[in-house]
XYZ file of C-alpha atoms in Angstrom:
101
model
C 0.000 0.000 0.000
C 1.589 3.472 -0.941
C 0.197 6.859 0.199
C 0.634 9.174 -2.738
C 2.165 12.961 -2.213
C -1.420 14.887 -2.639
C -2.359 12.101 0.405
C -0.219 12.862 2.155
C 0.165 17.101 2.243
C -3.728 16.925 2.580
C -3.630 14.388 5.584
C -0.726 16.948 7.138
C -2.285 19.998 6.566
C -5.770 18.818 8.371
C -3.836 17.911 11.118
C -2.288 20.891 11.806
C -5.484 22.872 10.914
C -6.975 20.436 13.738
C -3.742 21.389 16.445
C -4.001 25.321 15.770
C -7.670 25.458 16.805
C -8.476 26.718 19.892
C -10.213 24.687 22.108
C -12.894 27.181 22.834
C -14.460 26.840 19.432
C -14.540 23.160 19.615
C -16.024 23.584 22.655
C -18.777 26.100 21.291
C -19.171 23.810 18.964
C -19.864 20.910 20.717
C -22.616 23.123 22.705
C -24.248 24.133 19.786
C -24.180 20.976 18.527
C -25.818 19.202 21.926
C -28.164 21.591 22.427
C -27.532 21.757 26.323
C -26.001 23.812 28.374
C -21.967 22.700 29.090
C -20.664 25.300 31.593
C -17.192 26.510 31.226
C -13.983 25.415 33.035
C -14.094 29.185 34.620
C -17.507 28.696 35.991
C -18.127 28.230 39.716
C -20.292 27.296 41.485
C -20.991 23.912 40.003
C -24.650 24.580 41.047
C -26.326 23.632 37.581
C -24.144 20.878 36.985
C -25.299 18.636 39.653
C -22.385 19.002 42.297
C -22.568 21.470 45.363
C -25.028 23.206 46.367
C -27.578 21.739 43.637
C -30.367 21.479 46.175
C -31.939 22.865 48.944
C -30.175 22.409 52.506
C -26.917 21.374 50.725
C -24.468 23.551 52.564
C -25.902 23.865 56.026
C -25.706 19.957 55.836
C -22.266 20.029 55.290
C -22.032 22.657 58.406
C -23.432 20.687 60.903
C -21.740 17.370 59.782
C -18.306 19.118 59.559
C -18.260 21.998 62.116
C -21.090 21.189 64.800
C -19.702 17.023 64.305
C -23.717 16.159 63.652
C -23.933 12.543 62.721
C -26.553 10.801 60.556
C -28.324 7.640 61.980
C -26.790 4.240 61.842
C -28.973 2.253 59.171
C -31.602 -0.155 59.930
C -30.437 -4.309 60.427
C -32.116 -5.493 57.452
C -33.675 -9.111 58.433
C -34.462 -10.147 54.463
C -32.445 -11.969 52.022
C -31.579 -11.265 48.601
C -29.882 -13.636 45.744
C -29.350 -9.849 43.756
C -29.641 -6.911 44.562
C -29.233 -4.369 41.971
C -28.638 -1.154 42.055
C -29.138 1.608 39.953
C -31.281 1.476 36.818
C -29.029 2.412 33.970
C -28.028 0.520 31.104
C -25.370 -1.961 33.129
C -28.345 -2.086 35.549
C -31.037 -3.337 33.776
C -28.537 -5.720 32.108
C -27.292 -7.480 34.850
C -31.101 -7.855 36.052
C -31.913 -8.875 32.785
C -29.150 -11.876 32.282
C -29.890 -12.643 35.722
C -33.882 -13.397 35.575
């Protein structure tokens, strides 16, 4: 197999079209492609992208279990038994409940 000269240069030249462009237009791009909303590296609080503070209550929990030493309660003992137990209902999920049954 040979790669001919015109191959070549144009193989070349779209890669280094591809290195010199600034990863803020791919980025725009990719938002305008998804149609969502992708917040920027610069952009804190993470508050609309499901981390801190994304609900109600979130930082005066974090208060009381770090500064006042507030403790959740222990969990329930659990008499029943289980063969599976799955968790989560994504696509590994609902796969691994599926093979199972």
């Amino acid at each position: 197999m040979t790669i001919t000269r015109r191959d070549f240069l144009n193989g070349m030249a779209l890669g280094i079209a591809a290195g010199l462009t600034p990863l803020q237009h791919i980025a725009a791009a990719t938002r305008a492609a998804l149609g969502t909303y992708i917040p920027g590296d610069d952009y804190y609080p993470h508050g609309l992208t499901g981390l801190r503070g994304s609900h109600d209550g979130s930082f005066e929990v974090a208060h009381l279990l770090g500064g006042e030493g507030a403790r959740f309660k222990l969990p329930e003992t659990v008499e029943e038994e289980y063969d599976l137990v799955v968790v989560g209902a994504g696509i590994s999920g609902l796969a691994a409940a599926l093979y199972y049954r």
